[in-house]
Amino acid sequence: MSRPYRIVCVVAARPNLVKIAPLLAAFQPPQTQVETVLVHTGQHYDADMDAQFFNTLALAEPDFRLQVGSASHAVQTAEVMRRFEPVLDQLAPSAVLVVGDVNSTLACALTAAKKQIPVLHVEAGLRSFDRTMPEEINRVLTDQLSELLFTSEASGTSNLLREGIPPHRVHFVGNVMIDTLLGQLPRAPSTASVLRQAHLAGFIGDGAHYALLTLHRPSNVDDPRRLRALMTAMVKLSEDLPILFPLHPRTRAMLKQHELASLLDAPRIACLPPQSYLNMLGLMKHACVVLTDSGGMQEESTVLRVPCLTLRENTERPVTVSEGSNAIAGRDPAVILALCRDILRYGGKSGRIPQYWDGHAAARIVTATTNWLQTRRERRA
Ligand code: UD1
C-alpha cells in the first residue's frame, strides 16, 4: 500500500551514511506513514569510503545513484544540482532531508528549495565562524533554506535563533551520529585485530598505548608548509607514543604531491588505508588520545570519553570542549606536543556526555517530522 508521505533522503560522503542510518530505520513502517527514498550523490565513491559503510550499517542499496565523483567545489555542487533536479521531478516528495555540511548537502537543499520542496536539515546550526571552511558556507546556506532544523547541541539552536530562524522551526533533538555509535559499539573490534587485518600485528604490544591520528581538512593538508609542520610534530610525538594513521585519499595525494611522503616512514607511525566504521570505533575506543581535524571524531571521542585534541583553530561543535573530552590544540607543533605530553602524564579529560546524545535522536526527529507533515496536510485540506 502506498504511504501518504514521501521523503527523499540524501547521502554523499562517509559521515552522511553514519547519520542517515538511524533515521532510515526510524522512519520504517509501522512506526510512520512515511516512504523514504535514498539518493546517493556519489561524492565519495571508493569502496573504503563508501561500500564498506553500507554493509556495516545495513543500509539498503540507494534508490538513485547520481555518481557525481570528485571535482572543484563549483563543478561538484553544480553537477549534484543538475542530476538531483530530475529525481525531484520524478518523485514529487513531501520533503527532502539532508544531513551534515558537505557540498552535496547544500546542493540538494538548494535544488529542493527552488522547487518549493521543504528541506529538513539534520545537524543544523553548527558554526565554526570560519568562512574559509567550505563546510561553514554549506552550513549557513543550508540552514537559511531549511523548513525544519534539527540541532545536535544547544549552541546550534542559539546560533539559528541569532540568525533569524523562527523558533518553531528549530528542534533540539541530539546527535544521530551517536545513535549509530551506541548501536554499533558492541561490534567494534580490538585494536590488535584491526592491526592484524592491516598486516601490522607487531606494531604495538598487547594493551599498549597509542595515539590515533586523522587529517583531511583542506586547511591542514593542502598547504605544504602546514602539512609538513603537522607531520613533523607527529614524527616527534611518535618517539613518545606510537601513532596509528588511517590516511584519507586527499591526504595521501597531498603528501605525495608535496614530496612529504617520506615523513610517513617514521618507525612508530603506522599508516592504514581508510578504515571501516567499526574498525574506527575500535581504534578510537582504545586510543589514549585522538588527534583529528574531523568533526565527527570530536563527537565520537566525547561519547567514548577518550581525550581528543582537535588540530584546528576552532570547532563548530563547542559542546565537545565545554562538556566533552575535546580540546582545541590548533596547529602549532610545540603546543600540540605539549598538550599530548600532558595527556600522557596526567591522563587528559574524560568529560561528560552532552544532553540528548543518548541513542534516541532519530526517534525525536521522526516524531517532529511526522507531526509537521500532518499539520501541514491539515492546513492544506
Ligand atoms: C568531504 C567533505 C567534508 C567531510 C569529508 C568526510 C565537502 C566540502 N567536504 O571532504 O566536510 O568531512 O568529506 O570524509 O563536502 N577521494 C577519493 N575517493 C573518494 C572520495 C574522495 O579518492 O571516494 C579523493 C579525491 O581526490 C577528492 C578528494 O579525495 O578530490 C576530496 O574528496 P571530497 O569529497 O571533495 O572532499 P573530502 O575531503 O572527502
XYZ file of C-alpha atoms and ligand atoms in Angstrom:
420
model
C 0.000 0.000 0.000
C 1.399 3.386 -0.857
C 2.111 5.678 2.039
C 0.803 9.264 2.183
C 4.179 10.958 2.620
C 7.461 10.580 0.754
C 10.782 11.971 1.965
C 13.887 11.968 -0.191
C 16.967 11.368 1.989
C 20.364 12.414 0.652
C 23.782 10.903 1.328
C 27.090 11.809 -0.251
C 30.138 11.207 1.920
C 31.223 8.824 4.683
C 29.838 10.705 7.686
C 26.462 11.149 5.992
C 25.991 7.378 5.922
C 26.549 7.149 9.670
C 23.973 9.906 10.235
C 21.285 8.642 7.860
C 21.266 5.001 9.034
C 19.267 5.501 12.265
C 16.891 7.893 10.504
C 16.017 5.424 7.749
C 15.425 2.766 10.395
C 13.218 5.055 12.492
C 11.058 6.055 9.502
C 10.301 2.400 8.661
C 6.698 1.237 8.984
C 4.845 0.572 11.169
C 6.375 3.491 13.102
C 5.439 6.029 10.408
C 3.447 6.512 7.242
C 6.473 7.940 5.504
C 8.103 6.346 2.488
C 11.819 7.158 2.354
C 13.759 7.248 -0.911
C 17.544 7.178 -0.629
C 19.616 9.234 -3.072
C 23.421 8.872 -3.087
C 25.163 11.720 -4.900
C 28.418 9.769 -5.267
C 30.669 12.457 -3.737
C 32.530 9.582 -2.049
C 32.847 6.564 -4.292
C 35.873 4.409 -3.298
C 34.869 1.140 -1.615
C 36.826 2.172 1.506
C 34.903 5.435 1.669
C 31.507 4.074 0.784
C 30.547 0.435 0.068
C 32.046 -0.842 3.336
C 29.900 1.635 5.251
C 26.743 0.460 3.502
C 27.480 -3.100 4.556
C 28.321 -2.348 8.167
C 25.382 -0.035 8.712
C 22.982 -2.422 6.938
C 21.883 0.344 4.599
C 19.716 -0.679 1.656
C 21.079 -0.048 -1.826
C 20.268 3.598 -2.741
C 17.249 4.109 -4.972
C 19.213 6.623 -7.041
C 22.974 6.983 -7.559
C 23.965 10.307 -9.095
C 27.671 9.401 -9.469
C 28.998 12.949 -9.403
C 32.503 11.989 -8.188
C 35.243 14.486 -7.307
C 35.624 17.919 -8.903
C 36.130 21.558 -7.908
C 33.551 22.862 -5.439
C 31.641 24.756 -8.126
C 31.564 21.842 -10.535
C 30.724 19.271 -7.852
C 27.909 21.421 -6.414
C 26.517 22.260 -9.855
C 26.694 18.657 -11.014
C 24.782 17.434 -7.939
C 22.086 20.046 -8.610
C 21.844 19.148 -12.280
C 21.456 15.431 -11.513
C 19.215 15.848 -8.448
C 16.575 18.034 -10.110
C 15.103 15.309 -12.362
C 14.912 12.963 -9.368
C 12.735 15.509 -7.568
C 10.616 15.988 -10.678
C 10.050 12.254 -10.872
C 9.292 11.739 -7.159
C 7.475 14.948 -6.140
C 8.343 14.307 -2.466
C 6.769 15.921 0.602
C 10.266 16.969 1.754
C 14.000 16.498 1.199
C 16.085 15.515 4.201
C 19.779 16.434 4.213
C 22.405 15.786 6.879
C 25.659 17.491 7.821
C 27.575 20.068 5.838
C 29.174 18.564 2.750
C 28.875 20.098 -0.720
C 26.041 17.720 -1.632
C 24.060 18.842 1.455
C 23.922 22.399 0.148
C 23.457 21.379 -3.491
C 20.402 19.232 -2.720
C 18.934 21.763 -0.287
C 19.212 24.491 -2.901
C 17.689 22.345 -5.643
C 14.736 21.440 -3.412
C 14.161 24.953 -2.064
C 13.996 26.395 -5.592
C 11.258 23.882 -6.335
C 9.339 24.856 -3.178
C 10.016 21.444 -1.669
C 10.602 21.810 2.093
C 14.113 20.988 3.296
C 14.752 19.225 6.609
C 18.302 19.723 7.904
C 19.747 17.294 10.410
C 22.741 18.658 12.346
C 21.680 22.256 11.803
C 23.097 25.372 13.448
C 26.705 24.277 13.998
C 29.066 27.208 13.397
C 32.850 27.494 13.394
C 32.517 31.191 12.419
C 35.309 30.490 9.932
C 34.189 31.148 6.381
C 37.442 29.786 4.973
C 35.989 26.326 5.681
C 33.846 25.150 2.767
C 31.628 23.331 5.274
C 30.820 26.596 7.117
C 29.439 28.107 3.925
C 27.428 24.930 3.325
C 26.047 25.045 6.889
C 24.965 28.685 6.870
C 23.277 28.471 3.483
C 21.582 25.104 4.072
C 20.105 26.403 7.330
C 18.735 29.511 5.614
C 16.973 27.273 3.088
C 15.523 24.800 5.594
C 11.984 24.446 6.875
C 12.776 22.199 9.841
C 16.145 22.430 11.573
C 17.306 19.677 13.916
C 20.132 20.655 16.243
C 22.560 18.309 17.971
C 23.703 20.677 20.717
C 22.370 23.815 22.400
C 24.847 26.099 20.582
C 23.208 25.069 17.292
C 19.833 26.319 18.489
C 21.171 29.654 19.726
C 23.126 30.215 16.503
C 19.991 29.668 14.438
C 17.834 31.968 16.560
C 20.511 34.667 16.326
C 20.461 34.286 12.540
C 16.718 34.965 12.488
C 15.343 31.446 12.043
C 11.852 31.330 13.637
C 11.985 29.260 16.867
C 9.113 26.947 15.864
C 11.259 25.553 13.059
C 14.147 24.586 15.341
C 14.144 21.295 17.275
C 16.912 20.328 19.693
C 16.966 16.559 19.225
C 20.506 15.382 19.975
C 23.023 13.622 17.806
C 22.101 10.966 15.231
C 25.761 10.018 14.798
C 25.730 8.948 18.441
C 22.593 6.842 17.835
C 24.698 4.813 15.404
C 27.719 4.724 17.686
C 25.770 3.375 20.650
C 24.141 0.735 18.459
C 27.366 -0.443 16.830
C 29.919 -0.147 19.641
C 29.490 -3.718 20.893
C 30.595 -4.926 17.423
C 33.804 -2.833 17.353
C 36.944 -4.990 17.081
C 40.028 -4.776 19.275
C 42.998 -2.732 18.111
C 45.053 -5.914 17.832
C 42.541 -7.370 15.377
C 42.486 -4.162 13.265
C 46.284 -4.254 13.127
C 46.278 -7.929 12.167
C 43.918 -7.134 9.251
C 46.382 -4.431 8.148
C 49.332 -6.869 8.445
C 50.774 -4.757 11.273
C 50.353 -7.333 14.034
C 53.558 -6.499 15.916
C 53.290 -2.719 15.638
C 52.172 -2.122 19.215
C 52.294 -4.654 22.000
C 49.171 -6.043 23.667
C 47.357 -3.390 25.687
C 49.991 -0.780 24.778
C 49.206 2.901 24.469
C 48.873 4.617 21.106
C 47.558 7.785 19.509
C 45.013 7.721 16.693
C 45.565 10.414 14.054
C 43.335 11.561 11.182
C 43.767 14.589 8.922
C 41.743 15.571 5.872
C 40.738 19.259 6.068
C 41.988 21.256 3.080
C 43.231 23.907 5.551
C 45.572 21.293 7.079
C 46.593 19.140 4.157
C 46.520 21.324 1.031
C 49.128 23.843 2.277
C 52.554 22.148 2.122
C 54.093 24.211 4.946
C 51.247 23.408 7.316
C 51.215 19.762 6.373
C 54.982 19.500 6.881
C 54.764 21.232 10.293
C 51.931 18.986 11.464
C 53.588 15.813 10.236
C 56.941 16.816 11.748
C 55.183 17.274 15.101
C 53.652 13.805 14.679
C 57.065 12.267 13.958
C 58.320 13.830 17.228
C 55.272 12.640 19.153
C 55.779 9.118 17.821
C 59.026 8.948 19.809
C 56.842 9.034 22.982
C 53.826 7.152 21.669
C 53.170 5.014 18.573
C 50.699 6.574 16.148
C 48.065 4.858 14.011
C 47.219 6.997 10.995
C 44.369 5.963 8.656
C 45.044 8.039 5.543
C 42.236 9.892 3.735
C 42.766 9.821 -0.071
C 43.118 13.622 -0.157
C 45.878 13.499 2.474
C 47.697 10.657 0.759
C 47.613 12.609 -2.530
C 48.841 15.829 -0.880
C 51.726 14.111 0.936
C 52.840 12.679 -2.378
C 52.327 15.890 -4.345
C 54.317 17.947 -1.822
C 57.050 15.309 -1.560
C 56.345 14.755 2.137
C 55.552 11.046 1.959
C 58.953 10.156 3.472
C 57.723 11.590 6.806
C 55.443 8.563 6.958
C 58.490 6.287 7.150
C 58.969 7.117 10.851
C 59.226 3.710 12.538
C 56.495 4.396 15.110
C 53.904 5.805 12.680
C 51.723 3.158 11.036
C 49.711 4.294 8.012
C 46.495 2.439 7.359
C 44.054 2.647 4.451
C 40.718 4.404 5.181
C 39.120 2.196 7.818
C 35.667 0.685 8.105
C 33.271 2.295 10.562
C 33.617 -0.496 13.131
C 37.410 -0.525 12.915
C 37.464 3.229 13.508
C 35.241 2.835 16.586
C 37.566 0.135 17.930
C 40.680 2.230 17.280
C 39.121 5.288 18.925
C 37.817 3.445 21.940
C 41.203 2.028 22.872
C 43.390 5.055 21.982
C 44.934 7.090 24.759
C 44.480 10.212 22.645
C 42.698 11.018 19.381
C 44.325 13.697 17.208
C 41.999 14.863 14.442
C 40.545 17.602 12.289
C 37.298 15.652 11.778
C 34.075 16.986 13.282
C 32.519 13.572 13.768
C 35.504 12.189 15.661
C 35.375 15.079 18.142
C 31.836 13.954 18.956
C 32.581 10.247 18.948
C 35.588 10.595 21.256
C 33.428 12.675 23.619
C 30.966 9.794 23.936
C 33.779 7.242 24.247
C 35.326 9.565 26.881
C 38.710 9.389 25.194
C 40.771 12.630 25.228
C 40.706 14.347 21.824
C 42.950 17.114 20.507
C 41.445 18.977 17.575
C 44.115 20.024 15.099
C 42.300 23.185 14.056
C 41.929 26.714 15.409
C 38.202 26.322 16.109
C 35.332 23.887 16.282
C 31.712 24.126 15.194
C 30.939 21.604 17.951
C 31.741 23.583 21.119
C 29.898 21.213 23.463
C 32.672 18.660 22.845
C 35.035 21.148 24.531
C 32.764 22.626 27.217
C 31.389 19.241 28.313
C 33.206 16.523 26.380
C 36.760 15.259 26.182
C 37.898 17.563 23.374
C 40.418 20.439 23.440
C 41.367 22.792 20.617
C 45.071 22.237 20.029
C 45.437 24.480 16.963
C 48.254 23.869 14.506
C 51.359 24.981 16.403
C 53.558 21.871 16.679
C 55.019 22.940 20.053
C 51.535 23.379 21.557
C 50.276 20.080 20.132
C 53.270 18.217 21.537
C 52.939 19.869 24.961
C 49.216 19.005 25.142
C 49.900 15.394 24.113
C 52.605 15.023 26.720
C 50.247 16.408 29.380
C 47.670 13.791 28.425
C 50.291 11.049 28.619
C 51.444 12.242 32.028
C 48.106 13.159 33.666
C 45.547 11.183 31.648
C 43.617 14.056 29.968
C 39.974 14.920 30.479
C 37.182 12.407 30.179
C 34.316 14.949 30.365
C 30.635 14.056 30.372
C 28.126 13.129 27.700
C 26.082 16.047 26.295
C 22.311 16.289 26.548
C 20.325 14.011 24.182
C 23.407 12.155 22.954
C 21.545 9.126 24.177
C 20.716 6.985 21.159
C 17.225 8.478 20.620
C 17.915 11.471 18.344
C 16.479 9.798 15.224
C 13.256 8.927 17.069
C 12.866 12.596 18.110
C 13.414 13.722 14.523
C 10.825 11.279 13.228
C 8.247 12.437 15.788
C 8.794 16.127 14.977
C 8.722 15.430 11.243
C 5.555 13.352 11.246
C 3.765 15.959 13.404
C 4.847 18.656 10.974
C 3.727 16.636 7.932
C 0.300 16.037 9.466
C -0.219 19.661 10.493
C 0.798 20.795 7.032
C -1.630 18.397 5.385
C -4.496 19.512 7.678
C -3.779 23.162 6.897
C -3.874 22.447 3.175
C -7.056 20.348 3.304
C 34.252 15.712 2.327
C 33.539 16.895 2.966
C 33.993 17.034 4.412
C 33.836 15.730 5.193
C 34.567 14.628 4.424
C 34.415 13.282 5.127
C 32.977 18.798 1.484
C 33.319 20.181 1.155
N 33.834 18.148 2.293
O 35.627 16.035 2.310
O 33.201 18.006 5.046
O 34.384 15.879 6.476
O 34.031 14.538 3.096
O 35.345 12.353 4.645
O 31.962 18.308 1.047
N 38.546 10.969 -2.984
C 38.809 9.687 -3.367
N 37.823 8.748 -3.222
C 36.606 9.053 -2.723
C 36.328 10.387 -2.348
C 37.325 11.329 -2.488
O 39.890 9.361 -3.818
O 35.769 8.152 -2.608
C 39.613 11.992 -3.116
C 39.526 12.763 -4.403
O 40.813 13.021 -4.845
C 38.881 14.058 -3.981
C 39.380 14.225 -2.556
O 39.507 12.903 -2.038
O 39.209 15.124 -4.801
C 38.445 15.013 -1.697
O 37.134 14.455 -1.718
P 35.834 15.388 -1.481
O 34.611 14.562 -1.425
O 35.839 16.543 -2.409
O 36.068 16.012 -0.062
P 36.621 15.362 1.278
O 37.974 15.935 1.502
O 36.465 13.875 1.339
